[in-house]
Coordinates of N, CA and C and ligand atoms in Angstrom, one line a residue:
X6 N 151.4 77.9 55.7 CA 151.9 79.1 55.1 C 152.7 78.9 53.9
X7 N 153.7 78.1 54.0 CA 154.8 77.8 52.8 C 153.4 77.4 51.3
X8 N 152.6 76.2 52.0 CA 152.5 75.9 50.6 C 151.2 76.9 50.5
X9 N 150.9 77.8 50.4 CA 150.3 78.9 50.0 C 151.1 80.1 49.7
X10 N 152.3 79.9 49.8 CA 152.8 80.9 49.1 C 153.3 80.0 47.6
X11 N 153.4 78.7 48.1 CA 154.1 78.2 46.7 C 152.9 78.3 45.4
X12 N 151.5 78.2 46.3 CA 150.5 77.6 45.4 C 150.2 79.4 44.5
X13 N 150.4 80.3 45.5 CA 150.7 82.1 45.2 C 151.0 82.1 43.9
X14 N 152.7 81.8 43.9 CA 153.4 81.6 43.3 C 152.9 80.9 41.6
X15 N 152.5 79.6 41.7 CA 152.1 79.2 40.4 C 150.7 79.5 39.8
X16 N 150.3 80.4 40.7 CA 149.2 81.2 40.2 C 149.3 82.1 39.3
X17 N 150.4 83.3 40.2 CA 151.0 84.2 39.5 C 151.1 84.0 38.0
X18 N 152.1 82.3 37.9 CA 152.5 82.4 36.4 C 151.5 81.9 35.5
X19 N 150.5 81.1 35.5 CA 149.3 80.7 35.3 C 148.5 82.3 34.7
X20 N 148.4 83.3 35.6 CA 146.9 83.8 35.6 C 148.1 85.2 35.4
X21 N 148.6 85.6 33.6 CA 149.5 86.8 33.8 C 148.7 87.8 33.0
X22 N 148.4 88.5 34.2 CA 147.2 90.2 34.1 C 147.8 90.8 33.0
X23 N 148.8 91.0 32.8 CA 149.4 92.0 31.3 C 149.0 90.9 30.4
X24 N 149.3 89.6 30.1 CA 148.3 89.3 28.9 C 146.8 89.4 28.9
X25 N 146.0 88.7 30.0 CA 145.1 88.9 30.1 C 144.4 90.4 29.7
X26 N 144.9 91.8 30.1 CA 144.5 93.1 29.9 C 144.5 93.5 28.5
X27 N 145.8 92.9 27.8 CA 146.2 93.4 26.2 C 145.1 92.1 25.7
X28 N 144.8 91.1 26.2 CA 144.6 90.2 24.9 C 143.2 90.9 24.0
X29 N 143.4 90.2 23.0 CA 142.0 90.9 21.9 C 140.7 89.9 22.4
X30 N 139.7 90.2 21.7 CA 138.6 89.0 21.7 C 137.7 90.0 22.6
X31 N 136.7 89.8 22.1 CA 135.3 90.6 22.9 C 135.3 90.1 24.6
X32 N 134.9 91.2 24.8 CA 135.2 90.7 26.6 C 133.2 91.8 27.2
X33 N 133.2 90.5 28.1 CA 131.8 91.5 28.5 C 131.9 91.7 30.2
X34 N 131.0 92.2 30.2 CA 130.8 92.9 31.9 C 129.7 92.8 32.5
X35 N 129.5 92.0 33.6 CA 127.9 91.8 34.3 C 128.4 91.9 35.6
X36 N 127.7 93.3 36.3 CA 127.4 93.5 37.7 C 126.7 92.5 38.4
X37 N 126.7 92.3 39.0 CA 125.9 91.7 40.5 C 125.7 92.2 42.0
X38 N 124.7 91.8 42.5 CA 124.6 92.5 43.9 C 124.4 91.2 44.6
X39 N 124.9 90.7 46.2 CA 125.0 90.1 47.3 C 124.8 90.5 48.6
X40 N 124.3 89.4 49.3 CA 123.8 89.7 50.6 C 125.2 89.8 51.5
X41 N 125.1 90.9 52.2 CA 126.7 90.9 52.9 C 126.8 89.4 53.4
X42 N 125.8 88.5 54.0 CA 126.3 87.4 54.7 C 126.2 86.5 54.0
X43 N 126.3 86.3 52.0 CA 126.8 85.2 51.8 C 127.9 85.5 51.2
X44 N 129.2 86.6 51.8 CA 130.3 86.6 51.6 C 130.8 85.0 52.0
X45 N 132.0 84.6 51.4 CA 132.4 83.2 51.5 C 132.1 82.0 50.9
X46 N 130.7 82.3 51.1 CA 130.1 81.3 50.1 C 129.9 81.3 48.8
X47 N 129.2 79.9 47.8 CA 129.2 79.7 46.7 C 127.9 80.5 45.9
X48 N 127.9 80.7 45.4 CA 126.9 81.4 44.4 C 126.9 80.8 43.1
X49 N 125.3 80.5 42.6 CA 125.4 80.2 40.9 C 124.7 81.6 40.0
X50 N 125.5 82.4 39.0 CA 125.1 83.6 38.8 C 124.7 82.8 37.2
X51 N 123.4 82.9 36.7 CA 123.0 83.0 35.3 C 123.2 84.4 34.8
X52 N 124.0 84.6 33.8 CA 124.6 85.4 33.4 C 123.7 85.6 32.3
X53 N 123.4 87.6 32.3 CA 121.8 86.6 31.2 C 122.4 87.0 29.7
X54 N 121.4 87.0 28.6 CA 121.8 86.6 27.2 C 122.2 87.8 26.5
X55 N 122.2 89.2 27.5 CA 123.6 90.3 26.9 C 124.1 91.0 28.1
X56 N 125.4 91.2 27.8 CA 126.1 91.6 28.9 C 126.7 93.0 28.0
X57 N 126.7 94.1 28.8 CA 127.7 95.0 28.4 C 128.6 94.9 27.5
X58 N 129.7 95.3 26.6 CA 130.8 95.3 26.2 C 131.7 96.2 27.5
X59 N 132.5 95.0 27.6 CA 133.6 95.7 28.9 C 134.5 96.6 28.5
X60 N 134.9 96.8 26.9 CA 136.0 98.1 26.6 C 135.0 99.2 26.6
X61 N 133.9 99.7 26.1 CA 133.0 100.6 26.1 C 132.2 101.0 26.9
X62 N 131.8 99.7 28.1 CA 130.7 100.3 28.7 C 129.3 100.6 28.2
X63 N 129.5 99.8 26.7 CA 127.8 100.2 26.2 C 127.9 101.3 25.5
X64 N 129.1 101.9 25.3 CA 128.9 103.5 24.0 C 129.3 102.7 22.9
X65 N 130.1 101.2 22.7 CA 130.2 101.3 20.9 C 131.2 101.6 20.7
X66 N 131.9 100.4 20.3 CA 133.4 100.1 19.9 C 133.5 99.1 19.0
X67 N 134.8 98.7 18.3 CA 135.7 98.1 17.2 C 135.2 96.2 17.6
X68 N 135.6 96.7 19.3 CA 135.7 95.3 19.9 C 134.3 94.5 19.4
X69 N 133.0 95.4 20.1 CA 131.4 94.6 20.0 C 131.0 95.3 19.0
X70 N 131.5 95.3 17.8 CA 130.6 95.6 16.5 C 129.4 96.9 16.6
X71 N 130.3 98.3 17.6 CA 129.5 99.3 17.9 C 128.0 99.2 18.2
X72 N 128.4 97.6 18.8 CA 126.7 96.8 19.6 C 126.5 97.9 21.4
X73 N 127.4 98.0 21.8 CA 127.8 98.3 23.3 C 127.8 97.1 24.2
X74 N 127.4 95.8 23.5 CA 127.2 94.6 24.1 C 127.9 93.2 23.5
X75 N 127.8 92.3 24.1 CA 127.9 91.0 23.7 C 126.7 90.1 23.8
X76 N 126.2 89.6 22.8 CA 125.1 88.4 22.9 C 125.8 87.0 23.6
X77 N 125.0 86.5 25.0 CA 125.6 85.3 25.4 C 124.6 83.9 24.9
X78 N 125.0 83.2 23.6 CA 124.2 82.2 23.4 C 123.8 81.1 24.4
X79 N 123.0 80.4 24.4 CA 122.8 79.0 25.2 C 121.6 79.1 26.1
X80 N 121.2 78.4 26.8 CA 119.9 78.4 27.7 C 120.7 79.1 28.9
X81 N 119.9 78.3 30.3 CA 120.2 79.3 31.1 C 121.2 78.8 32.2
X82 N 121.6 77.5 31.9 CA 122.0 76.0 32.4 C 123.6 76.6 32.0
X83 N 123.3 76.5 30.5 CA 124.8 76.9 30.0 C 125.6 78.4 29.9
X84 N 124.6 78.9 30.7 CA 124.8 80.4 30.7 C 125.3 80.8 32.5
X85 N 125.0 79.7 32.7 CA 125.6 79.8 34.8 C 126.8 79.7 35.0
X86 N 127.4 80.4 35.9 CA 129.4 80.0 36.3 C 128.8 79.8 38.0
X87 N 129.5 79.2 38.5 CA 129.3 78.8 39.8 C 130.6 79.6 40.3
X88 N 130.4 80.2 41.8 CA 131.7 81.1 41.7 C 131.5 81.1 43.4
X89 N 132.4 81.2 44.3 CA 132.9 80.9 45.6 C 133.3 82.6 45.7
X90 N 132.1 83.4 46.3 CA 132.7 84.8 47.1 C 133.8 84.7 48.1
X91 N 134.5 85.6 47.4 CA 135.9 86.2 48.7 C 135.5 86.0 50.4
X92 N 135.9 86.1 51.2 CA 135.4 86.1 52.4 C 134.9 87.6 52.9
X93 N 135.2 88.5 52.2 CA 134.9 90.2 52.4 C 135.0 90.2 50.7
X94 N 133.7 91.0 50.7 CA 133.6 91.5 49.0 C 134.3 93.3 49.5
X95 N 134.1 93.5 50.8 CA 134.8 95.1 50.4 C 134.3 96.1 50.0
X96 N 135.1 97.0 49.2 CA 134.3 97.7 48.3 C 133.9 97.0 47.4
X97 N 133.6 95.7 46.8 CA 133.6 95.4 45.2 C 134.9 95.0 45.0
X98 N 134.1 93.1 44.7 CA 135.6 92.9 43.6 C 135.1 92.3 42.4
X99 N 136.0 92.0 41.2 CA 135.8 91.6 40.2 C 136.8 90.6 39.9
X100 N 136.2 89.4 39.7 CA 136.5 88.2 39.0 C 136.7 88.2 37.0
X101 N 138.1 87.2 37.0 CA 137.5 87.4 35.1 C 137.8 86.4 35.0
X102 N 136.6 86.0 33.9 CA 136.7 84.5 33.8 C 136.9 85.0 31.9
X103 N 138.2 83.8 31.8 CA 138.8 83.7 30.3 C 137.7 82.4 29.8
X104 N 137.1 82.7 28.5 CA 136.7 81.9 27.8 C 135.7 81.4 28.6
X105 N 134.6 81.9 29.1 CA 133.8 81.9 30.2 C 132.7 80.7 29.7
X106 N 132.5 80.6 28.4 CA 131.5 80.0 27.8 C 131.8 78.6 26.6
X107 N 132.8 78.2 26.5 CA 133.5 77.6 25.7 C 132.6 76.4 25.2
X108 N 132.1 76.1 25.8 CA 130.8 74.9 25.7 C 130.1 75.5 24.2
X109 N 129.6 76.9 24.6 CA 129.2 77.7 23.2 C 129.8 78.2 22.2
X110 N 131.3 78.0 22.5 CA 132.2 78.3 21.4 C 131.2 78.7 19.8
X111 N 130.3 77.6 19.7 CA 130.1 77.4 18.3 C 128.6 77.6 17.7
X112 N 128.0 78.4 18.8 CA 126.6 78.6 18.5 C 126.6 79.9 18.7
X113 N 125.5 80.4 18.1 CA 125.0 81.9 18.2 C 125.5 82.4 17.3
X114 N 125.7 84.1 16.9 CA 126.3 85.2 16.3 C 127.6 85.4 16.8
X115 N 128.3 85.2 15.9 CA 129.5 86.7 16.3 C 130.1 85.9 17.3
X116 N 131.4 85.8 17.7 CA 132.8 85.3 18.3 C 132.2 84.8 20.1
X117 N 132.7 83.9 20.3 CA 132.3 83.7 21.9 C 132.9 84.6 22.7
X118 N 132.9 84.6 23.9 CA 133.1 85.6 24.9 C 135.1 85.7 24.7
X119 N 135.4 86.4 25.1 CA 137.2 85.9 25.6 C 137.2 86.0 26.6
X120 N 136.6 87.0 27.0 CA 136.8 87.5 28.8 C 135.4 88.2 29.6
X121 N 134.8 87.4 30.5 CA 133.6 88.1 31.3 C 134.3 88.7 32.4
X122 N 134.2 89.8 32.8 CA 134.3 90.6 34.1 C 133.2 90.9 35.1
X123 N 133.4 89.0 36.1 CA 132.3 89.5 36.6 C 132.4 90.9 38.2
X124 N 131.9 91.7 38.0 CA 131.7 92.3 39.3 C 130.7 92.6 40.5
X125 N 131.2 92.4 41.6 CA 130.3 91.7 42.7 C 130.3 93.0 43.9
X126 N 129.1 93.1 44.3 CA 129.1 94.1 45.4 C 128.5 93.8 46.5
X127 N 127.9 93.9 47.6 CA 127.3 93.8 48.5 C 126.2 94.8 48.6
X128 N 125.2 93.9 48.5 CA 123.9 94.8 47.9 C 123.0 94.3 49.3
X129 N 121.8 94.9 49.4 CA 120.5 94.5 50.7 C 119.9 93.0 49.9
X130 N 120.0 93.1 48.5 CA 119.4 91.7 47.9 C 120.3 90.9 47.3
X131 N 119.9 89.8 46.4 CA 120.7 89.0 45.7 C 120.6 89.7 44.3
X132 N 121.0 89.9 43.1 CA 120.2 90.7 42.1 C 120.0 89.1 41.3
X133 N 118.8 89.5 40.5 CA 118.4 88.5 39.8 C 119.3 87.7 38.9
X134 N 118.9 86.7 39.0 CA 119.6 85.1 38.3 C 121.0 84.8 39.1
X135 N 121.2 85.2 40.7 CA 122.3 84.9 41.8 C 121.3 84.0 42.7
X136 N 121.6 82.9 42.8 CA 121.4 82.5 43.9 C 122.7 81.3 44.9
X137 N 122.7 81.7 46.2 CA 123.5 80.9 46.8 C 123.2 79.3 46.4
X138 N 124.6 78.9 46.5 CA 124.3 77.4 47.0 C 124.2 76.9 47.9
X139 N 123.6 75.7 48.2 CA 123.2 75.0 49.7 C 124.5 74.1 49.3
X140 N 124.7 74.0 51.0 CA 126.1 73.3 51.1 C 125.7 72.1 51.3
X141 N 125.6 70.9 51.0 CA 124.5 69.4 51.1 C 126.1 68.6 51.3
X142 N 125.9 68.0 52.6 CA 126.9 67.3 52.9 C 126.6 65.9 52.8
X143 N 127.7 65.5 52.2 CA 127.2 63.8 51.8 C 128.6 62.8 52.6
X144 N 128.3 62.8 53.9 CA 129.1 61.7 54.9 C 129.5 60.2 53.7
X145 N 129.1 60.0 52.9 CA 129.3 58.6 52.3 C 130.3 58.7 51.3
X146 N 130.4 59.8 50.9 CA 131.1 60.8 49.6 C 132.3 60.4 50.6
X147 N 133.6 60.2 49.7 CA 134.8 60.2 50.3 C 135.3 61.6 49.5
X148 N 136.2 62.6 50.1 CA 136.6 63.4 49.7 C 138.0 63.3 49.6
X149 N 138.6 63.3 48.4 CA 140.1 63.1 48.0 C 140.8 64.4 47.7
X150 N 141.5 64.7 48.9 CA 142.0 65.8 49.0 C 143.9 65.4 48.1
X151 N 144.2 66.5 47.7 CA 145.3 66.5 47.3 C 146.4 67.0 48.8
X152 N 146.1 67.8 48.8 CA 146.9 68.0 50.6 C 145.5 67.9 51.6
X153 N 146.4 67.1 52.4 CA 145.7 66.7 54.1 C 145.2 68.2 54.6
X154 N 144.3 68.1 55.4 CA 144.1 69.2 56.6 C 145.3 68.9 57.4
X155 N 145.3 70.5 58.2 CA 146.2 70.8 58.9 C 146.1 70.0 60.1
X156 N 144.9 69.6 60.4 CA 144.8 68.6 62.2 C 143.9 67.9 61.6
X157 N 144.0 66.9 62.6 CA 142.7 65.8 62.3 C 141.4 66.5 63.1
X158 N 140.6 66.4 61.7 CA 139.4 66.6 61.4 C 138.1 66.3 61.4
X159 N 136.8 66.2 61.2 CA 136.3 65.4 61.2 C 135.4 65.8 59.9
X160 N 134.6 64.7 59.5 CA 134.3 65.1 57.4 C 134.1 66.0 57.3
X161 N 132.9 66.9 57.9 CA 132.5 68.1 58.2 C 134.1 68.8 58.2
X162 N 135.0 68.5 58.6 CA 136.2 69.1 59.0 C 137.1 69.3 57.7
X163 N 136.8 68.3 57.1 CA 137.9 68.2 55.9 C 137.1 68.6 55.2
X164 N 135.4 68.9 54.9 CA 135.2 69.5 53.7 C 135.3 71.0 53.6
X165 N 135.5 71.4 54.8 CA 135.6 73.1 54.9 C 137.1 73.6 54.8
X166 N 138.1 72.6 55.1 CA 139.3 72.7 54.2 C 139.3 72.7 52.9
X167 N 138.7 71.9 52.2 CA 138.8 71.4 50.6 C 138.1 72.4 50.0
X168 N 137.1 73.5 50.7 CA 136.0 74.4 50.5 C 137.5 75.8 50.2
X169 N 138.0 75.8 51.6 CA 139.2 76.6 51.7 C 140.2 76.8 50.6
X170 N 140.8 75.8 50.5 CA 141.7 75.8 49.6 C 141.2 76.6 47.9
X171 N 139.9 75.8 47.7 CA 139.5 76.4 46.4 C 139.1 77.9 46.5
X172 N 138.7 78.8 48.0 CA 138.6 80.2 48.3 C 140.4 80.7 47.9
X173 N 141.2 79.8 48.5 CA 142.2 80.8 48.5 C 142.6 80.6 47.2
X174 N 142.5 79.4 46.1 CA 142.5 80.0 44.7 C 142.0 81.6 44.0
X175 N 140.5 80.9 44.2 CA 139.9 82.0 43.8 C 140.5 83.5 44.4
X176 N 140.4 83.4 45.2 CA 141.1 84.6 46.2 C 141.9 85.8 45.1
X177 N 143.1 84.8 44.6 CA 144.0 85.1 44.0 C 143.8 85.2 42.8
X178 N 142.7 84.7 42.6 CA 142.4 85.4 40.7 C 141.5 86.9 41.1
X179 N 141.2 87.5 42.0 CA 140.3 88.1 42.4 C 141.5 89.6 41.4
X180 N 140.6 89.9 40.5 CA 141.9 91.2 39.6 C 142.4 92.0 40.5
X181 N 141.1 93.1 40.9 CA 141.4 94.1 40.7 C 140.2 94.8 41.7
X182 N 140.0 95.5 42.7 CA 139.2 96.6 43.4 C 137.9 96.8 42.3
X183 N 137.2 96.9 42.5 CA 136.4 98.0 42.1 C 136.3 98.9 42.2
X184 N 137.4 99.6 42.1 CA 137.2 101.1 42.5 C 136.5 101.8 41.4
X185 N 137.7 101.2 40.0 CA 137.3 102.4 38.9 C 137.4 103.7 38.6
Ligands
ZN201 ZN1 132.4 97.9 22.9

């Protein structure tokens, strides 16, 4: 418990929502739909090559050049974020990834991303370009954890800690509801 509040804690000052919300720089938006039962698990979402504009919603603003969107340069490789679902998506949550694409910083039209909002729901399918990842366990692979598990474990044991720890990151970047 302690060092999860500590790890809380330096999250907080790391990941501060009032810059994040004011900062400038084109920011886009791509929904997704998930099978309720790969809550928890990893997912790789190809994010495809236009996303919304997140201040407008696609009416046309100052931000996306009264486009309603953002163009995402790159194939489809450099266009994937790999992302670890909440253990309950809920109503809908939304992840934001800062500088989502930085690899492309320098290709394409017009400024790279600042900020993707991705938002995730629990849908009857996966929506297209989401697919789960297979968990491929590799027994020979040493896993170098920064903090131990809590009991002795076995590999299987420690990799679903090391799996843990990076949920309860994510966890905590998770913004905001989807309510809207
Ligand atoms: Zn806009």
């Amino acid at each position: 418990m302690r060092h999860e509040d500590v790890m809380g804690e330096q999250l907080a000052r790391i990941v501060d929502l009032e810059a994040l919300e004011s900062s400038a720089g084109p920011r886009g938006r791509h929904a997704i739909e998930v099978p309720s039962g790969w809550e928890g698990s990893e997912i790789d979402v190809a994010v495809p090559t236009r996303v919304a504009c997140a201040r407008c919603d696609g009416g046309g603003c100052d931000a996306c050049g009264r486009r309603g969107g953002h163009r995402i340069p790159g194939d489809i490789t450099a266009r994937t974020l790999r992302v670890r679902l909440p253990q309950t998506l809920g109503d809908g949550v939304v992840l934001r990834f800062v500088d989502p694409f930085h690899a492309l910083a320098d290709v394409g039209d017009g400024a790279p991303l600042a900020q993707l909002l991705l938002e995730m729901r629990r849908g009857s399918a996966a929506s297209a370009g989401v697919t789960r990842v297979r968990v491929t366990i590799v027994p020979s692979t040493p896993m170098r954890l920064s903090v131990p598990p809590p009991m002795p474990t076995s590999k299987l044991g420690a990799r679903i800690a090391a799996v843990a720890t990076v949920a309860i990151a994510l966890a905590t970047l998770v913004a905001l509801v989807a309510g809207r």
